Amino acid sequence: LYIGTPTCFGIKTANTMLLNTYPYMKEAYASPCLIIKKPGYLFEHFLSSHFKAWDSSMAINIPKSITELENNLEHYANQIKKFMIFENQ
């Protein structure tokens, strides 16, 4: 789970990336996808700026136990409520 606003949808292999730079709802389906091959500036930029985000403190590992997720549902719901109140002010 990544705690942040999505900026791009991407799938990466060792030498190729599929990128869609508009990750929201129906616009994502209408937006062009890019296939980026290694080596090159775009491959290296998206590798360091986007895919390595999973190695940052903004990424949270999802618990393997469904019980642990269920036990935290109230906490998650409260966090969403706080966010929604903030957004509507």
mmCIF file of C-alpha atoms in Angstrom:
data_model
loop_
_atom_site.group_PDB
_atom_site.id
_atom_site.type_symbol
_atom_site.label_atom_id
_atom_site.label_comp_id
_atom_site.label_asym_id
_atom_site.label_seq_id
_atom_site.Cartn_x
_atom_site.Cartn_y
_atom_site.Cartn_z
ATOM 1 C CA LEU A 1 0.000 0.000 0.000
ATOM 2 C CA TYR A 2 1.435 3.370 -0.983
ATOM 3 C CA ILE A 3 0.461 6.388 1.110
ATOM 4 C CA GLY A 4 0.311 9.101 -1.496
ATOM 5 C CA THR A 5 -1.408 10.343 -4.592
ATOM 6 C CA PRO A 6 -0.884 8.168 -7.654
ATOM 7 C CA THR A 7 0.972 9.943 -10.407
ATOM 8 C CA CYS A 8 1.315 7.127 -12.873
ATOM 9 C CA PHE A 9 0.258 3.532 -13.385
ATOM 10 C CA GLY A 10 3.149 1.312 -14.338
ATOM 11 C CA ILE A 11 4.241 -2.265 -14.798
ATOM 12 C CA LYS A 12 7.966 -2.987 -14.931
ATOM 13 C CA THR A 13 10.124 -5.877 -16.018
ATOM 14 C CA ALA A 14 13.917 -5.942 -15.971
ATOM 15 C CA ASN A 15 14.179 -4.059 -19.282
ATOM 16 C CA THR A 16 10.731 -2.698 -20.237
ATOM 17 C CA MET A 17 8.011 -0.581 -18.640
ATOM 18 C CA LEU A 18 4.370 -0.035 -19.522
ATOM 19 C CA LEU A 19 3.282 3.410 -18.277
ATOM 20 C CA ASN A 20 -0.050 5.194 -18.209
ATOM 21 C CA THR A 21 0.434 8.722 -16.943
ATOM 22 C CA TYR A 22 -3.229 9.324 -16.133
ATOM 23 C CA PRO A 23 -4.187 6.800 -13.450
ATOM 24 C CA TYR A 24 -7.677 8.049 -12.571
ATOM 25 C CA MET A 25 -10.933 6.377 -13.566
ATOM 26 C CA LYS A 26 -12.208 6.503 -17.131
ATOM 27 C CA GLU A 27 -9.517 8.956 -18.287
ATOM 28 C CA ALA A 28 -6.940 6.228 -17.704
ATOM 29 C CA TYR A 29 -8.669 4.050 -20.317
ATOM 30 C CA ALA A 30 -8.665 6.886 -22.857
ATOM 31 C CA SER A 31 -5.058 7.939 -22.224
ATOM 32 C CA PRO A 32 -2.191 6.546 -24.253
ATOM 33 C CA CYS A 33 0.157 4.050 -22.691
ATOM 34 C CA LEU A 34 3.885 4.255 -23.235
ATOM 35 C CA ILE A 35 6.266 1.350 -23.584
ATOM 36 C CA ILE A 36 9.703 2.402 -22.381
ATOM 37 C CA LYS A 37 12.752 0.227 -22.989
ATOM 38 C CA LYS A 38 16.054 0.094 -21.137
ATOM 39 C CA PRO A 39 18.530 1.794 -21.416
ATOM 40 C CA GLY A 40 17.445 5.393 -21.571
ATOM 41 C CA TYR A 41 16.549 8.499 -19.629
ATOM 42 C CA LEU A 42 12.824 7.732 -19.242
ATOM 43 C CA PHE A 43 13.450 4.185 -18.037
ATOM 44 C CA GLU A 44 15.974 5.374 -15.444
ATOM 45 C CA HIS A 45 13.782 8.321 -14.376
ATOM 46 C CA PHE A 46 10.660 6.211 -13.782
ATOM 47 C CA LEU A 47 12.746 3.511 -12.113
ATOM 48 C CA SER A 48 14.189 5.942 -9.570
ATOM 49 C CA SER A 49 11.234 8.329 -9.190
ATOM 50 C CA HIS A 50 8.318 5.913 -9.252
ATOM 51 C CA PHE A 51 9.187 2.250 -8.882
ATOM 52 C CA LYS A 52 11.683 2.781 -6.060
ATOM 53 C CA ALA A 53 8.907 4.477 -4.075
ATOM 54 C CA TRP A 54 8.034 0.967 -2.849
ATOM 55 C CA ASP A 55 11.339 1.024 -0.950
ATOM 56 C CA SER A 56 10.474 4.276 0.844
ATOM 57 C CA SER A 57 8.755 5.025 4.137
ATOM 58 C CA MET A 58 5.611 5.913 2.136
ATOM 59 C CA ALA A 59 5.065 2.247 1.304
ATOM 60 C CA ILE A 60 3.360 -0.017 3.810
ATOM 61 C CA ASN A 61 3.464 -3.779 3.550
ATOM 62 C CA ILE A 62 0.014 -5.309 3.588
ATOM 63 C CA PRO A 63 -0.323 -7.818 6.436
ATOM 64 C CA LYS A 64 -0.422 -11.454 5.385
ATOM 65 C CA SER A 65 -3.182 -12.173 7.866
ATOM 66 C CA ILE A 66 -6.697 -11.134 6.855
ATOM 67 C CA THR A 67 -7.532 -11.015 10.569
ATOM 68 C CA GLU A 68 -4.989 -8.254 11.096
ATOM 69 C CA LEU A 69 -6.607 -6.242 8.292
ATOM 70 C CA GLU A 70 -10.076 -6.821 9.720
ATOM 71 C CA ASN A 71 -8.903 -5.705 13.171
ATOM 72 C CA ASN A 72 -7.719 -2.395 11.692
ATOM 73 C CA LEU A 73 -10.862 -1.578 9.671
ATOM 74 C CA GLU A 74 -12.153 0.914 12.235
ATOM 75 C CA HIS A 75 -8.798 2.707 12.263
ATOM 76 C CA TYR A 76 -8.749 2.854 8.448
ATOM 77 C CA ALA A 77 -12.344 4.155 8.381
ATOM 78 C CA ASN A 78 -11.483 6.903 10.883
ATOM 79 C CA GLN A 79 -8.478 7.956 8.819
ATOM 80 C CA ILE A 80 -10.672 8.234 5.706
ATOM 81 C CA LYS A 81 -13.246 10.298 7.636
ATOM 82 C CA LYS A 82 -10.502 12.702 8.745
ATOM 83 C CA PHE A 83 -9.286 13.009 5.172
ATOM 84 C CA MET A 84 -12.790 13.633 3.830
ATOM 85 C CA ILE A 85 -13.460 16.354 6.411
ATOM 86 C CA PHE A 86 -10.154 18.016 5.511
ATOM 87 C CA GLU A 87 -10.963 17.869 1.780
ATOM 88 C CA ASN A 88 -14.408 19.447 2.263
ATOM 89 C CA GLN A 89 -13.170 22.483 4.236
#
